[in-house]
XYZ file of C-alpha atoms in Angstrom:
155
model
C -19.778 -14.076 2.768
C -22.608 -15.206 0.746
C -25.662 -14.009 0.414
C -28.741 -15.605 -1.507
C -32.466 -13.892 -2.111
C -35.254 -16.157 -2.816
C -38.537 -15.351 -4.137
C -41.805 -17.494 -3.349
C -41.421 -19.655 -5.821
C -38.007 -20.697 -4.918
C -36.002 -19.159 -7.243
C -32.990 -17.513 -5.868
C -30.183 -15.481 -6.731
C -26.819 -15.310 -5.107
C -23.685 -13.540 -4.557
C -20.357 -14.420 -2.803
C -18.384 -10.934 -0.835
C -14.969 -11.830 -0.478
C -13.435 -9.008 2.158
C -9.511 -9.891 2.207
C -6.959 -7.587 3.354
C -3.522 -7.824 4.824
C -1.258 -5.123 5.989
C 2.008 -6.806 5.055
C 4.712 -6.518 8.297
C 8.093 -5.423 7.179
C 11.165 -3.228 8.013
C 10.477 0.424 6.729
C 12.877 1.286 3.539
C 14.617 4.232 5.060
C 14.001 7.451 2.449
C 16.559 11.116 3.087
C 14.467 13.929 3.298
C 13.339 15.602 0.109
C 13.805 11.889 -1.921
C 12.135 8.989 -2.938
C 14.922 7.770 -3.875
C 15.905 3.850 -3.042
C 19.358 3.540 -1.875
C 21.252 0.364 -2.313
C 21.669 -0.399 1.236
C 17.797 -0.745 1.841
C 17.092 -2.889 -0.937
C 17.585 -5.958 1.390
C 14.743 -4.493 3.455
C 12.835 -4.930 -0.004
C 14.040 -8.509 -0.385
C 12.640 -9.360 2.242
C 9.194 -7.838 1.876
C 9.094 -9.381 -1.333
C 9.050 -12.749 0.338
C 6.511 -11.997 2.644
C 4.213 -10.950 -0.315
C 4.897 -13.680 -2.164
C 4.342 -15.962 0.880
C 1.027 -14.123 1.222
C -0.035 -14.594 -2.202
C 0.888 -18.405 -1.869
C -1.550 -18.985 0.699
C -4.389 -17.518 -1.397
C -3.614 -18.551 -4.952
C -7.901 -18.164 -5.185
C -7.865 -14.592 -4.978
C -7.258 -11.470 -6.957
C -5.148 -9.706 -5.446
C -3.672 -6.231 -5.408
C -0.708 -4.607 -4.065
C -1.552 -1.163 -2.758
C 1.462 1.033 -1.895
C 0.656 3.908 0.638
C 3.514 6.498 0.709
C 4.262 9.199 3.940
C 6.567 12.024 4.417
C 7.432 13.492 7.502
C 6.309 17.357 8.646
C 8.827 19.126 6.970
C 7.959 21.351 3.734
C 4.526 22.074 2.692
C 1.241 19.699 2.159
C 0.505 19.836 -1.103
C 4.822 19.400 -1.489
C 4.361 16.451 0.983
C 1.256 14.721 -0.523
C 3.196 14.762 -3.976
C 6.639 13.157 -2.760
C 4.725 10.901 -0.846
C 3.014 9.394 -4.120
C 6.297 9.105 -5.442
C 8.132 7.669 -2.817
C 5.508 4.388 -2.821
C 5.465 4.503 -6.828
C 9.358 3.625 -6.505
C 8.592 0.781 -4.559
C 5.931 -0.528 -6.872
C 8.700 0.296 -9.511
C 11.128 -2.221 -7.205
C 7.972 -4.449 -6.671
C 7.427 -4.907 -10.490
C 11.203 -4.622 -11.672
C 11.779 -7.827 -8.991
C 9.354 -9.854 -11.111
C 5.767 -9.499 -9.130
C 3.247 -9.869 -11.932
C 0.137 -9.176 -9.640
C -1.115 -5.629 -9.842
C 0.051 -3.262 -8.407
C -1.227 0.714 -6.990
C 0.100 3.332 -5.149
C -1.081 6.428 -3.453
C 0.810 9.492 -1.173
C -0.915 10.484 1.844
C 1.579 12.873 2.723
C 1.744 14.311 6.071
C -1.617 12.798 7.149
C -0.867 9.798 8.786
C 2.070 10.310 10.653
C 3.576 7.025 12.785
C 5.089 9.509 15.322
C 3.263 12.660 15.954
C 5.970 15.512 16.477
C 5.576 19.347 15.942
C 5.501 21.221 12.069
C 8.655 20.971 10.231
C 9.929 18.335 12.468
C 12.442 16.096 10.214
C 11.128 12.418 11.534
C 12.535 9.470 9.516
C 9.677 6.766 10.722
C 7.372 9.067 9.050
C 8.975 8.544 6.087
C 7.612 5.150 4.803
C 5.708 3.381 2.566
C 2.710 0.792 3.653
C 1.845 -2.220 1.712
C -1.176 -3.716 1.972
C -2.595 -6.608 -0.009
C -6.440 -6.577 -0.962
C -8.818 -8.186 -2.735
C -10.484 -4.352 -2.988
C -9.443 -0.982 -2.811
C -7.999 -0.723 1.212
C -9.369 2.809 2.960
C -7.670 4.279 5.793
C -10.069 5.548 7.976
C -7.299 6.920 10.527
C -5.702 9.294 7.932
C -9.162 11.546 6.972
C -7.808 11.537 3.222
C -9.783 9.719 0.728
C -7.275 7.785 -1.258
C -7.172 7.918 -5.597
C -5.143 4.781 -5.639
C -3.356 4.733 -9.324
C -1.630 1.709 -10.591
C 1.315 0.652 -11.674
């Protein structure tokens, strides 16, 4: 989007708005409960997702990019418990991210127990709640469907 203001004498000033996001499809890494934690059998899952990203990034070498990690936990244990695992659990996949070799930057952020993929009762051990989102942005993504205003830290 660009946007230019003139003034009567013709002058102008301009400014290009670049809104780019992607929410990058991929196979969840499966996390136990009470871990964030990457166990060797999902780190094909991460393969994978790394060449989607770097697929992504490929088609848009004219943008700066960021990687923004969203971590989840299911129902089980408390909130503030939840919110804090959470942020862990996508800062080990930033950790994998960087570790593979992507140099773009990267942030995470734990939203806990407030934006659950499957909806079940408190305390309910769900492993599709446990996941981490990645989503690639030109700014800082906000996920309106969650209510939680994100601090997104980076890597």
């Amino acid at each position: 989007i660009e946007v230019f203001c003139y003034d009567p004498d013709g002058y102008y000033k301009g400014i290009a708005i670049t809104p780019w996001t992607i929410f990058v499809p991929h196979e969840d890494v499966s996390f136990k409960t009470d871990s964030y934690q990457i166990d060797d059998s999902e780190k094909a899952k991460l393969e994978a997702s790394f060449t989607k990203v770097t697929e992504a990034l490929a088609k848009h070498p004219e943008l700066r990019v960021t990687l923004f990690l969203a971590g989840h936990t299911d129902t089980v244990g408390d909130a503030s418990y939840n919110l804090r695992l959470s942020r862990q659990r996508a800062q080990a996949i930033g950790k994998w991210f960087r570790q593979r070799g992507l140099k773009l930057p990267i942030a995470f952020e734990g939203f806990g127990e407030s934006a659950l993929l499957v909806k079940p009762a408190d305390e309910v051990d769900e492993p599709r709640n446990r996941r981490v989102d990645y989503i690639l942005s030109v700014d800082e993504p906000v996920l309106k469907s969650s209510g939680f205003h994100p601090t997104w830290t980076r890597l």
